[in-house]
mmCIF file of C-alpha atoms and ligand atoms in Angstrom:
data_model
loop_
_atom_site.group_PDB
_atom_site.id
_atom_site.type_symbol
_atom_site.label_atom_id
_atom_site.label_comp_id
_atom_site.label_asym_id
_atom_site.label_seq_id
_atom_site.Cartn_x
_atom_site.Cartn_y
_atom_site.Cartn_z
ATOM 1 C CA MET A 1 111.536 82.328 88.017
ATOM 2 C CA ASN A 2 111.152 85.956 87.058
ATOM 3 C CA LYS A 3 112.693 88.604 89.279
ATOM 4 C CA ILE A 4 110.420 90.333 91.790
ATOM 5 C CA HIS A 5 111.614 93.903 92.160
ATOM 6 C CA TYR A 6 110.875 95.752 95.385
ATOM 7 C CA SER A 7 109.845 98.817 93.435
ATOM 8 C CA LYS A 8 109.510 99.797 89.811
ATOM 9 C CA PRO A 9 107.620 102.725 88.318
ATOM 10 C CA SER A 10 104.430 102.303 86.316
ATOM 11 C CA ILE A 11 105.064 103.968 82.964
ATOM 12 C CA THR A 12 102.260 103.738 80.411
ATOM 13 C CA SER A 13 101.837 105.122 76.912
ATOM 14 C CA LEU A 14 100.461 108.312 78.518
ATOM 15 C CA GLU A 15 103.790 109.123 80.226
ATOM 16 C CA VAL A 16 105.657 108.291 76.999
ATOM 17 C CA GLU A 17 103.311 110.483 74.968
ATOM 18 C CA TYR A 18 103.607 113.482 77.319
ATOM 19 C CA ALA A 19 107.387 113.159 77.622
ATOM 20 C CA THR A 20 107.774 112.840 73.862
ATOM 21 C CA ARG A 21 105.646 115.909 73.278
ATOM 22 C CA ALA A 22 107.639 117.902 75.838
ATOM 23 C CA ALA A 23 110.870 116.818 74.159
ATOM 24 C CA GLN A 24 109.469 117.970 70.824
ATOM 25 C CA ILE A 25 107.926 121.310 71.738
ATOM 26 C CA GLY A 26 108.671 122.104 75.395
ATOM 27 C CA TRP A 27 111.512 124.535 74.804
ATOM 28 C CA GLY A 28 111.999 128.285 74.539
ATOM 29 C CA GLU A 29 108.843 130.098 75.548
ATOM 30 C CA ARG A 30 107.197 126.798 76.433
ATOM 31 C CA CYS A 31 109.994 125.460 78.651
ATOM 32 C CA TYR A 32 107.935 125.835 81.827
ATOM 33 C CA ASP A 33 104.507 124.717 80.524
ATOM 34 C CA CYS A 34 104.571 121.190 81.916
ATOM 35 C CA ILE A 35 106.126 122.359 85.186
ATOM 36 C CA THR A 36 103.301 124.842 85.766
ATOM 37 C CA ASP A 37 100.745 122.217 84.798
ATOM 38 C CA PHE A 38 102.304 119.625 87.097
ATOM 39 C CA GLU A 39 102.363 122.078 90.029
ATOM 40 C CA GLU A 40 98.722 122.990 89.356
ATOM 41 C CA LYS A 41 97.604 119.355 89.297
ATOM 42 C CA PHE A 42 99.589 118.589 92.424
ATOM 43 C CA LYS A 43 98.107 121.545 94.302
ATOM 44 C CA GLN A 44 94.600 120.433 93.442
ATOM 45 C CA HIS A 45 95.243 116.872 94.500
ATOM 46 C CA LEU A 46 96.756 117.903 97.813
ATOM 47 C CA GLY A 47 94.472 120.801 98.628
ATOM 48 C CA VAL A 48 97.188 123.417 99.215
ATOM 49 C CA LYS A 49 97.623 126.964 97.941
ATOM 50 C CA TYR A 50 101.191 126.738 96.672
ATOM 51 C CA ALA A 51 103.396 124.077 95.104
ATOM 52 C CA HIS A 52 106.888 124.420 93.637
ATOM 53 C CA ALA A 53 108.494 121.559 91.701
ATOM 54 C CA THR A 54 112.148 120.745 92.424
ATOM 55 C CA SER A 55 114.859 118.426 91.159
ATOM 56 C CA SER A 56 114.647 116.322 94.327
ATOM 57 C CA CYS A 57 112.945 116.123 97.686
ATOM 58 C CA THR A 58 116.345 116.650 99.282
ATOM 59 C CA GLY A 59 116.556 119.988 97.440
ATOM 60 C CA ALA A 60 113.028 120.929 98.510
ATOM 61 C CA LEU A 61 113.960 120.176 102.129
ATOM 62 C CA HIS A 62 117.211 122.132 101.883
ATOM 63 C CA MET A 63 115.405 125.219 100.570
ATOM 64 C CA GLY A 64 112.504 124.824 102.983
ATOM 65 C CA TYR A 65 114.857 124.701 105.965
ATOM 66 C CA ALA A 66 116.743 127.705 104.575
ATOM 67 C CA ALA A 67 113.505 129.629 104.028
ATOM 68 C CA ILE A 68 112.434 129.203 107.666
ATOM 69 C CA GLY A 69 115.844 130.504 108.713
ATOM 70 C CA ILE A 70 117.615 127.355 109.938
ATOM 71 C CA LYS A 71 121.219 128.354 110.657
ATOM 72 C CA PRO A 72 124.372 127.084 112.401
ATOM 73 C CA GLY A 73 123.713 126.238 116.039
ATOM 74 C CA ASP A 74 120.009 125.514 115.530
ATOM 75 C CA GLU A 75 118.499 122.139 116.367
ATOM 76 C CA VAL A 76 115.862 120.299 114.350
ATOM 77 C CA ILE A 77 114.017 117.307 115.829
ATOM 78 C CA LEU A 78 113.178 114.197 113.803
ATOM 79 C CA GLY A 79 112.504 110.493 114.320
ATOM 80 C CA ASP A 80 115.584 108.275 114.563
ATOM 81 C CA ILE A 81 114.363 105.605 112.083
ATOM 82 C CA ASN A 82 114.391 107.626 108.920
ATOM 83 C CA TRP A 83 115.793 108.248 105.488
ATOM 84 C CA LEU A 84 119.061 110.188 105.578
ATOM 85 C CA ALA A 85 117.870 113.005 103.280
ATOM 86 C CA CYS A 86 115.811 114.675 106.050
ATOM 87 C CA ALA A 87 118.824 114.866 108.339
ATOM 88 C CA ALA A 88 121.421 115.632 105.661
ATOM 89 C CA ALA A 89 119.628 118.790 104.532
ATOM 90 C CA ILE A 90 119.668 120.055 108.147
ATOM 91 C CA THR A 91 123.450 119.654 108.273
ATOM 92 C CA TYR A 92 123.865 121.507 104.939
ATOM 93 C CA LEU A 93 122.854 124.645 106.869
ATOM 94 C CA GLY A 94 125.190 123.924 109.779
ATOM 95 C CA ALA A 95 122.329 122.968 112.086
ATOM 96 C CA LYS A 96 122.060 119.828 114.188
ATOM 97 C CA PRO A 97 119.578 116.994 113.643
ATOM 98 C CA VAL A 98 118.265 115.748 116.995
ATOM 99 C CA PHE A 99 117.096 112.151 116.751
ATOM 100 C CA VAL A 100 114.244 111.094 119.008
ATOM 101 C CA ASP A 101 112.718 107.688 119.537
ATOM 102 C CA VAL A 102 109.863 106.373 117.420
ATOM 103 C CA LEU A 103 106.543 104.760 118.341
ATOM 104 C CA PRO A 104 106.488 100.948 118.296
ATOM 105 C CA ASP A 105 103.394 100.767 116.089
ATOM 106 C CA THR A 106 103.747 103.556 113.488
ATOM 107 C CA TRP A 107 107.589 103.737 113.536
ATOM 108 C CA CYS A 108 107.161 107.521 113.288
ATOM 109 C CA LEU A 109 108.486 110.005 115.826
ATOM 110 C CA ASP A 110 107.053 109.823 119.375
ATOM 111 C CA PRO A 111 105.447 113.160 120.370
ATOM 112 C CA ILE A 112 106.413 112.678 124.046
ATOM 113 C CA GLN A 113 110.056 112.252 123.055
ATOM 114 C CA VAL A 114 109.788 115.279 120.767
ATOM 115 C CA GLU A 115 108.628 117.501 123.610
ATOM 116 C CA ALA A 116 111.361 116.157 125.908
ATOM 117 C CA ALA A 117 114.041 116.970 123.303
ATOM 118 C CA ILE A 118 113.136 120.656 122.914
ATOM 119 C CA THR A 119 115.870 123.115 123.948
ATOM 120 C CA PRO A 120 116.267 126.886 123.454
ATOM 121 C CA GLN A 121 118.119 126.028 120.196
ATOM 122 C CA THR A 122 115.236 124.020 118.721
ATOM 123 C CA LYS A 123 113.739 125.626 115.608
ATOM 124 C CA ALA A 124 111.684 122.938 113.912
ATOM 125 C CA ILE A 125 110.165 119.463 114.101
ATOM 126 C CA VAL A 126 110.217 117.245 111.007
ATOM 127 C CA ALA A 127 107.297 114.837 110.834
ATOM 128 C CA VAL A 128 108.272 112.089 108.391
ATOM 129 C CA HIS A 129 105.386 109.821 107.456
ATOM 130 C CA LEU A 130 107.450 106.651 107.248
ATOM 131 C CA TYR A 131 106.414 104.130 104.558
ATOM 132 C CA GLY A 132 103.064 105.960 104.247
ATOM 133 C CA ASN A 133 102.282 105.547 107.977
ATOM 134 C CA LEU A 134 101.099 108.800 109.506
ATOM 135 C CA CYS A 135 102.706 110.803 112.304
ATOM 136 C CA GLU A 136 100.438 111.995 115.116
ATOM 137 C CA MET A 137 99.997 115.422 113.576
ATOM 138 C CA ASN A 138 97.473 116.763 116.117
ATOM 139 C CA LYS A 139 99.890 116.231 118.992
ATOM 140 C CA LEU A 140 102.856 117.548 117.012
ATOM 141 C CA GLN A 141 100.922 120.669 116.021
ATOM 142 C CA VAL A 142 100.101 121.404 119.666
ATOM 143 C CA ILE A 143 103.750 120.919 120.667
ATOM 144 C CA ALA A 144 105.028 123.079 117.794
ATOM 145 C CA ALA A 145 102.561 125.873 118.563
ATOM 146 C CA GLY A 146 103.297 125.738 122.293
ATOM 147 C CA HIS A 147 107.039 126.167 121.733
ATOM 148 C CA ASN A 148 106.865 128.443 118.708
ATOM 149 C CA LEU A 149 108.463 125.880 116.391
ATOM 150 C CA VAL A 150 108.017 125.245 112.686
ATOM 151 C CA LEU A 151 106.351 121.934 111.851
ATOM 152 C CA VAL A 152 107.755 120.414 108.652
ATOM 153 C CA GLU A 153 106.081 117.462 106.949
ATOM 154 C CA ASP A 154 108.209 115.112 104.906
ATOM 155 C CA ALA A 155 105.543 113.309 102.898
ATOM 156 C CA ALA A 156 108.005 111.782 100.392
ATOM 157 C CA GLU A 157 106.625 108.347 101.247
ATOM 158 C CA ALA A 158 103.056 109.412 101.926
ATOM 159 C CA ILE A 159 101.283 110.347 98.721
ATOM 160 C CA GLY A 160 97.769 109.004 99.210
ATOM 161 C CA ALA A 161 97.892 109.170 103.008
ATOM 162 C CA VAL A 162 95.088 111.150 104.683
ATOM 163 C CA TYR A 163 95.032 112.376 108.268
ATOM 164 C CA HIS A 164 91.563 113.287 109.554
ATOM 165 C CA GLY A 165 90.418 114.595 106.180
ATOM 166 C CA LYS A 166 93.671 116.323 105.225
ATOM 167 C CA ARG A 167 96.226 114.910 102.849
ATOM 168 C CA ALA A 168 99.699 114.185 104.235
ATOM 169 C CA GLY A 169 102.006 117.066 103.380
ATOM 170 C CA SER A 170 99.264 119.697 103.566
ATOM 171 C CA ILE A 171 99.129 119.976 107.361
ATOM 172 C CA GLY A 172 102.501 121.340 108.531
ATOM 173 C CA ASN A 173 103.950 124.812 107.861
ATOM 174 C CA PHE A 174 105.365 123.274 104.730
ATOM 175 C CA GLY A 175 105.540 119.817 103.185
ATOM 176 C CA VAL A 176 107.898 118.079 100.775
ATOM 177 C CA PHE A 177 107.499 115.170 98.356
ATOM 178 C CA SER A 178 109.849 112.968 96.344
ATOM 179 C CA PHE A 179 109.320 111.648 92.832
ATOM 180 C CA HIS A 180 112.385 109.413 92.852
ATOM 181 C CA GLY A 181 111.989 106.242 90.788
ATOM 182 C CA THR A 182 111.075 104.179 93.850
ATOM 183 C CA LYS A 183 108.239 106.426 94.987
ATOM 184 C CA THR A 184 104.490 105.988 94.362
ATOM 185 C CA LEU A 185 104.484 108.824 91.821
ATOM 186 C CA THR A 186 107.671 109.285 89.853
ATOM 187 C CA THR A 187 109.404 111.627 87.446
ATOM 188 C CA GLY A 188 112.680 109.647 87.641
ATOM 189 C CA GLU A 189 114.180 112.174 90.026
ATOM 190 C CA GLY A 190 112.220 115.109 91.360
ATOM 191 C CA GLY A 191 110.422 116.674 94.276
ATOM 192 C CA MET A 192 107.827 119.200 95.367
ATOM 193 C CA PHE A 193 107.678 121.919 98.002
ATOM 194 C CA VAL A 194 104.127 122.712 99.183
ATOM 195 C CA THR A 195 102.699 125.241 101.623
ATOM 196 C CA ASN A 196 99.693 127.428 102.357
ATOM 197 C CA ASN A 197 102.007 130.275 103.386
ATOM 198 C CA GLY A 198 102.468 132.742 100.497
ATOM 199 C CA GLU A 199 105.519 134.383 102.005
ATOM 200 C CA LEU A 200 107.294 131.056 102.507
ATOM 201 C CA TYR A 201 106.445 130.012 98.957
ATOM 202 C CA GLU A 202 107.866 133.257 97.494
ATOM 203 C CA LYS A 203 111.029 132.747 99.516
ATOM 204 C CA VAL A 204 111.554 129.218 98.209
ATOM 205 C CA VAL A 205 110.836 130.247 94.609
ATOM 206 C CA THR A 206 113.400 133.049 94.983
ATOM 207 C CA LEU A 207 115.950 130.746 96.607
ATOM 208 C CA ASN A 208 115.519 128.249 93.771
ATOM 209 C CA ASN A 209 116.307 130.936 91.222
ATOM 210 C CA HIS A 210 119.737 131.815 92.637
ATOM 211 C CA GLY A 211 118.187 134.435 94.892
ATOM 212 C CA ARG A 212 116.382 136.311 92.116
ATOM 213 C CA PRO A 213 112.800 137.253 93.079
ATOM 214 C CA PRO A 214 110.250 136.238 90.410
ATOM 215 C CA GLN A 215 108.978 139.804 89.973
ATOM 216 C CA THR A 216 112.407 141.368 89.494
ATOM 217 C CA SER A 217 112.868 143.146 86.176
ATOM 218 C CA THR A 218 116.610 143.603 86.301
ATOM 219 C CA GLN A 219 118.303 140.787 84.461
ATOM 220 C CA PHE A 220 120.817 138.668 86.409
ATOM 221 C CA TRP A 221 120.256 140.723 89.550
ATOM 222 C CA ALA A 222 120.094 138.624 92.755
ATOM 223 C CA GLU A 223 119.084 139.654 96.253
ATOM 224 C CA MET A 224 120.792 136.814 98.078
ATOM 225 C CA ILE A 225 122.752 133.595 97.570
ATOM 226 C CA GLY A 226 120.267 130.958 96.521
ATOM 227 C CA TYR A 227 120.166 127.482 95.069
ATOM 228 C CA LYS A 228 119.430 125.688 91.835
ATOM 229 C CA TYR A 229 117.127 122.751 92.427
ATOM 230 C CA ARG A 230 114.809 123.168 89.440
ATOM 231 C CA MET A 231 112.790 120.435 87.811
ATOM 232 C CA ALA A 232 113.109 120.009 84.028
ATOM 233 C CA ASN A 233 110.058 120.394 81.789
ATOM 234 C CA VAL A 234 110.416 116.863 80.369
ATOM 235 C CA GLN A 235 110.375 115.411 83.868
ATOM 236 C CA ALA A 236 107.296 117.457 84.713
ATOM 237 C CA ALA A 237 105.588 116.079 81.597
ATOM 238 C CA ILE A 238 105.963 112.575 83.031
ATOM 239 C CA GLY A 239 104.674 113.979 86.331
ATOM 240 C CA CYS A 240 101.550 115.333 84.596
ATOM 241 C CA ALA A 241 100.753 111.893 83.202
ATOM 242 C CA GLN A 242 101.333 110.335 86.619
ATOM 243 C CA MET A 243 99.022 112.944 88.205
ATOM 244 C CA GLU A 244 96.269 111.949 85.800
ATOM 245 C CA ARG A 245 96.742 108.388 87.047
ATOM 246 C CA ILE A 246 97.267 109.313 90.707
ATOM 247 C CA GLU A 247 94.139 107.598 92.045
ATOM 248 C CA GLU A 248 95.096 104.406 90.229
ATOM 249 C CA LEU A 249 98.702 104.576 91.497
ATOM 250 C CA ILE A 250 97.558 105.078 95.094
ATOM 251 C CA ALA A 251 94.809 102.438 94.887
ATOM 252 C CA LYS A 252 97.238 99.785 93.651
ATOM 253 C CA LYS A 253 99.608 100.433 96.584
ATOM 254 C CA ARG A 254 96.707 99.825 98.914
ATOM 255 C CA GLU A 255 95.663 96.658 97.095
ATOM 256 C CA VAL A 256 99.171 95.254 97.314
ATOM 257 C CA PHE A 257 99.277 95.950 101.038
ATOM 258 C CA LEU A 258 95.876 94.384 101.681
ATOM 259 C CA GLU A 259 96.912 91.272 99.780
ATOM 260 C CA TYR A 260 100.032 90.903 101.987
ATOM 261 C CA GLN A 261 97.899 91.480 105.048
ATOM 262 C CA ARG A 262 95.647 88.660 103.916
ATOM 263 C CA LEU A 263 98.598 86.358 103.133
ATOM 264 C CA PHE A 264 100.163 86.953 106.551
ATOM 265 C CA ALA A 265 96.916 86.955 108.526
ATOM 266 C CA ASP A 266 97.704 83.569 110.089
ATOM 267 C CA MET A 267 101.156 84.582 111.370
ATOM 268 C CA PRO A 268 101.146 85.476 115.058
ATOM 269 C CA ASP A 269 103.287 88.193 116.647
ATOM 270 C CA ILE A 270 103.930 90.350 113.582
ATOM 271 C CA THR A 271 103.182 94.035 113.028
ATOM 272 C CA MET A 272 102.436 95.529 109.638
ATOM 273 C CA ASN A 273 101.792 99.163 108.625
ATOM 274 C CA PRO A 274 99.003 100.467 110.875
ATOM 275 C CA GLU A 275 95.976 102.528 109.954
ATOM 276 C CA PRO A 276 94.541 104.187 113.079
ATOM 277 C CA ALA A 277 90.930 105.430 113.080
ATOM 278 C CA GLY A 278 90.475 108.639 111.098
ATOM 279 C CA THR A 279 93.493 108.029 108.873
ATOM 280 C CA VAL A 280 94.244 106.477 105.508
ATOM 281 C CA ASN A 281 97.686 104.901 105.170
ATOM 282 C CA GLY A 282 99.493 105.821 101.929
ATOM 283 C CA HIS A 283 101.015 102.310 101.789
ATOM 284 C CA TRP A 284 104.095 103.308 99.843
ATOM 285 C CA MET A 285 105.956 100.321 101.195
ATOM 286 C CA PRO A 286 104.597 97.361 103.135
ATOM 287 C CA ALA A 287 106.748 96.325 106.089
ATOM 288 C CA ILE A 288 106.673 93.419 108.513
ATOM 289 C CA LEU A 289 108.065 93.697 112.006
ATOM 290 C CA PHE A 290 108.623 90.292 113.589
ATOM 291 C CA GLY A 291 107.927 90.010 117.308
ATOM 292 C CA LYS A 292 110.434 88.688 119.800
ATOM 293 C CA SER A 293 108.901 85.222 119.750
ATOM 294 C CA TYR A 294 110.795 84.709 116.474
ATOM 295 C CA ASN A 295 114.493 84.001 116.139
ATOM 296 C CA PHE A 296 114.482 86.446 113.275
ATOM 297 C CA ASP A 297 117.691 86.919 111.310
ATOM 298 C CA ARG A 298 117.199 89.642 108.741
ATOM 299 C CA GLU A 299 120.413 89.015 106.836
ATOM 300 C CA LYS A 300 119.520 85.359 106.400
ATOM 301 C CA LEU A 301 116.060 86.266 105.112
ATOM 302 C CA LEU A 302 117.560 88.728 102.634
ATOM 303 C CA THR A 303 119.888 85.953 101.411
ATOM 304 C CA LYS A 304 116.889 83.643 101.080
ATOM 305 C CA PHE A 305 115.106 86.332 99.047
ATOM 306 C CA LYS A 306 118.109 86.627 96.761
ATOM 307 C CA GLU A 307 118.172 82.854 96.176
ATOM 308 C CA ASN A 308 114.542 83.104 95.115
ATOM 309 C CA ASN A 309 115.129 86.066 92.802
ATOM 310 C CA ILE A 310 113.265 88.497 95.060
ATOM 311 C CA ASP A 311 114.538 91.986 95.901
ATOM 312 C CA GLY A 312 114.741 92.272 99.677
ATOM 313 C CA ARG A 313 114.901 95.589 101.397
ATOM 314 C CA CYS A 314 116.161 96.453 104.891
ATOM 315 C CA PHE A 315 114.089 98.548 107.211
ATOM 316 C CA PHE A 316 115.713 101.980 107.627
ATOM 317 C CA TRP A 317 118.539 102.172 110.151
ATOM 318 C CA PRO A 318 118.355 104.521 113.114
ATOM 319 C CA LEU A 319 120.211 107.507 111.644
ATOM 320 C CA SER A 320 122.055 107.910 114.960
ATOM 321 C CA TRP A 321 123.878 104.647 114.160
ATOM 322 C CA LEU A 322 125.555 106.209 111.134
ATOM 323 C CA PRO A 323 129.187 107.223 111.640
ATOM 324 C CA MET A 324 128.468 110.936 111.035
ATOM 325 C CA PHE A 325 126.169 111.178 114.053
ATOM 326 C CA ASP A 326 126.331 110.391 117.768
ATOM 327 C CA ARG A 327 124.469 107.416 119.179
ATOM 328 C CA VAL A 328 121.399 108.224 121.246
ATOM 329 C CA GLU A 329 121.104 105.515 123.873
ATOM 330 C CA THR A 330 117.702 106.851 124.936
ATOM 331 C CA ASN A 331 116.060 105.554 121.729
ATOM 332 C CA PRO A 332 115.324 101.944 122.739
ATOM 333 C CA VAL A 333 112.375 101.415 120.392
ATOM 334 C CA ALA A 334 114.267 102.507 117.274
ATOM 335 C CA TYR A 335 117.327 100.454 118.223
ATOM 336 C CA ASP A 336 115.217 97.416 119.001
ATOM 337 C CA ILE A 337 112.970 97.191 115.948
ATOM 338 C CA THR A 338 115.304 98.097 113.094
ATOM 339 C CA GLU A 339 116.809 94.625 112.631
ATOM 340 C CA ARG A 340 113.558 92.770 113.194
ATOM 341 C CA ALA A 341 111.794 94.302 110.204
ATOM 342 C CA VAL A 342 111.871 94.098 106.406
ATOM 343 C CA ASN A 343 110.051 95.805 103.563
ATOM 344 C CA LEU A 344 108.209 93.770 100.970
ATOM 345 C CA PRO A 345 108.172 94.232 97.175
ATOM 346 C CA SER A 346 105.241 96.459 96.223
ATOM 347 C CA TYR A 347 105.624 97.793 92.714
ATOM 348 C CA HIS A 348 102.538 98.747 90.734
ATOM 349 C CA ASP A 349 102.426 95.720 88.419
ATOM 350 C CA ILE A 350 103.200 93.040 91.000
ATOM 351 C CA THR A 351 100.826 90.083 90.683
ATOM 352 C CA GLU A 352 99.075 88.093 93.411
ATOM 353 C CA GLU A 353 101.186 85.072 92.417
ATOM 354 C CA GLU A 354 104.363 87.093 92.951
ATOM 355 C CA GLN A 355 103.128 88.285 96.334
ATOM 356 C CA LYS A 356 102.380 84.680 97.227
ATOM 357 C CA ARG A 357 105.954 83.755 96.256
ATOM 358 C CA VAL A 358 107.294 86.421 98.642
ATOM 359 C CA CYS A 359 105.010 85.175 101.380
ATOM 360 C CA ASP A 360 105.976 81.522 100.861
ATOM 361 C CA VAL A 361 109.677 82.327 101.159
ATOM 362 C CA ILE A 362 109.075 84.178 104.418
ATOM 363 C CA LYS A 363 106.850 81.469 105.843
ATOM 364 C CA SER A 364 109.244 78.656 104.905
ATOM 365 C CA PHE A 365 112.100 80.573 106.499
ATOM 366 C CA ILE A 366 110.378 81.703 109.649
ATOM 367 C CA CYS A 367 109.090 78.529 111.165
ATOM 368 C CA HIS A 368 111.201 78.267 114.281
ATOM 369 C CA LYS A 369 109.760 79.875 117.330
ATOM 370 C CA LYS A 370 112.007 80.667 120.213
ATOM 371 C CA HIS A 371 111.584 78.307 123.178
HETATM 372 C C1 LIG B 401 112.880 109.481 99.180
HETATM 373 C C2 LIG B 401 112.879 110.329 100.405
HETATM 374 C C3 LIG B 401 113.507 111.578 100.447
HETATM 375 C C4 LIG B 401 114.423 112.090 99.398
HETATM 376 O O1 LIG B 401 113.925 112.165 98.170
HETATM 377 P P1 LIG B 401 114.876 112.555 96.920
HETATM 378 O O2 LIG B 401 113.898 112.944 95.898
HETATM 379 O O3 LIG B 401 115.616 111.303 96.608
HETATM 380 O O4 LIG B 401 115.749 113.646 97.348
HETATM 381 C C5 LIG B 401 113.346 112.349 101.569
HETATM 382 N N1 LIG B 401 112.645 111.921 102.616
HETATM 383 C C6 LIG B 401 112.062 110.710 102.636
HETATM 384 C C7 LIG B 401 111.286 110.290 103.836
HETATM 385 C C8 LIG B 401 112.182 109.871 101.535
HETATM 386 O O5 LIG B 401 111.644 108.647 101.572
#
């Protein structure tokens, strides 16, 4: 039985060709060519004015938070079920991540809980589109505007997702993306900062050049302490090839999800990634949440996966469970669902037979209903 990976990039001869060419000629005066091209392609795809490639999404977040002036003592609100990067970058600036409960259907932050968590110290809300599911951006925008807060969009998992005609990542004051090897579009490691705000863009570009403004003519002169989260030209070359295949990469994610949905259609009391009216789910990673009518034991299922040569993957933990943070006992939804859910393998080249294998393992394991 071949191994079924949970994720694996799709690298064709186009990526190899572009990367090879960049390795051959993308130096000296041409050392930014692919980066500029990649940013241009990304901007067009997303429908935003500005895009700046970075070495990681974590770096893009760090600089974005810095550019909006996050400082020690500030609070930033985000959903409790989340990837650590969003919270870690807040702490890099001495600010405090405030974890609020998530919605039971989208697993993204609950706008009512967001509003309740606002204090005089609150500076920003981070809308993370978990697994490609969309946050309720309309409600979050109203809340952010009403309290004079910055609305950040972490769309690392949401390439391909569309919210009422706008692509995920293009709606907030700024958005960030990840091109880590597990993501829908990859450059190995890498990220992107996007915004429609020219001033914010300039600030991030300056920060990412050790505080040297792009138009400065004095060599090695810096205006402030900055960062160094630049993307390499060779990476961007791979990104350019992936951008040319973006529709195909997104479409396959959707196909994989729809196939799982079909395979699990006869299972009662489960929830999979939702797609509310007016939205298109990015379907980075299919997930199944088992209802309480099951005696679901996630660890046992993951063991079962391993026996069958399938990569299992935990649902994200509530970040407030991690030892660096304080528990938030007012987040019952997040605390309740985390151990009743798993992600399913969804790499680009997965076959229907492999998806069936995953499904069969789950169905053979989960036959006992609670009495
Ligand atoms: C992957 C991911 C990140 C971090 O991306 P890196 O490129 O690994 O820094 C941030 N936020 C979310 C929601 C992610 O899934």
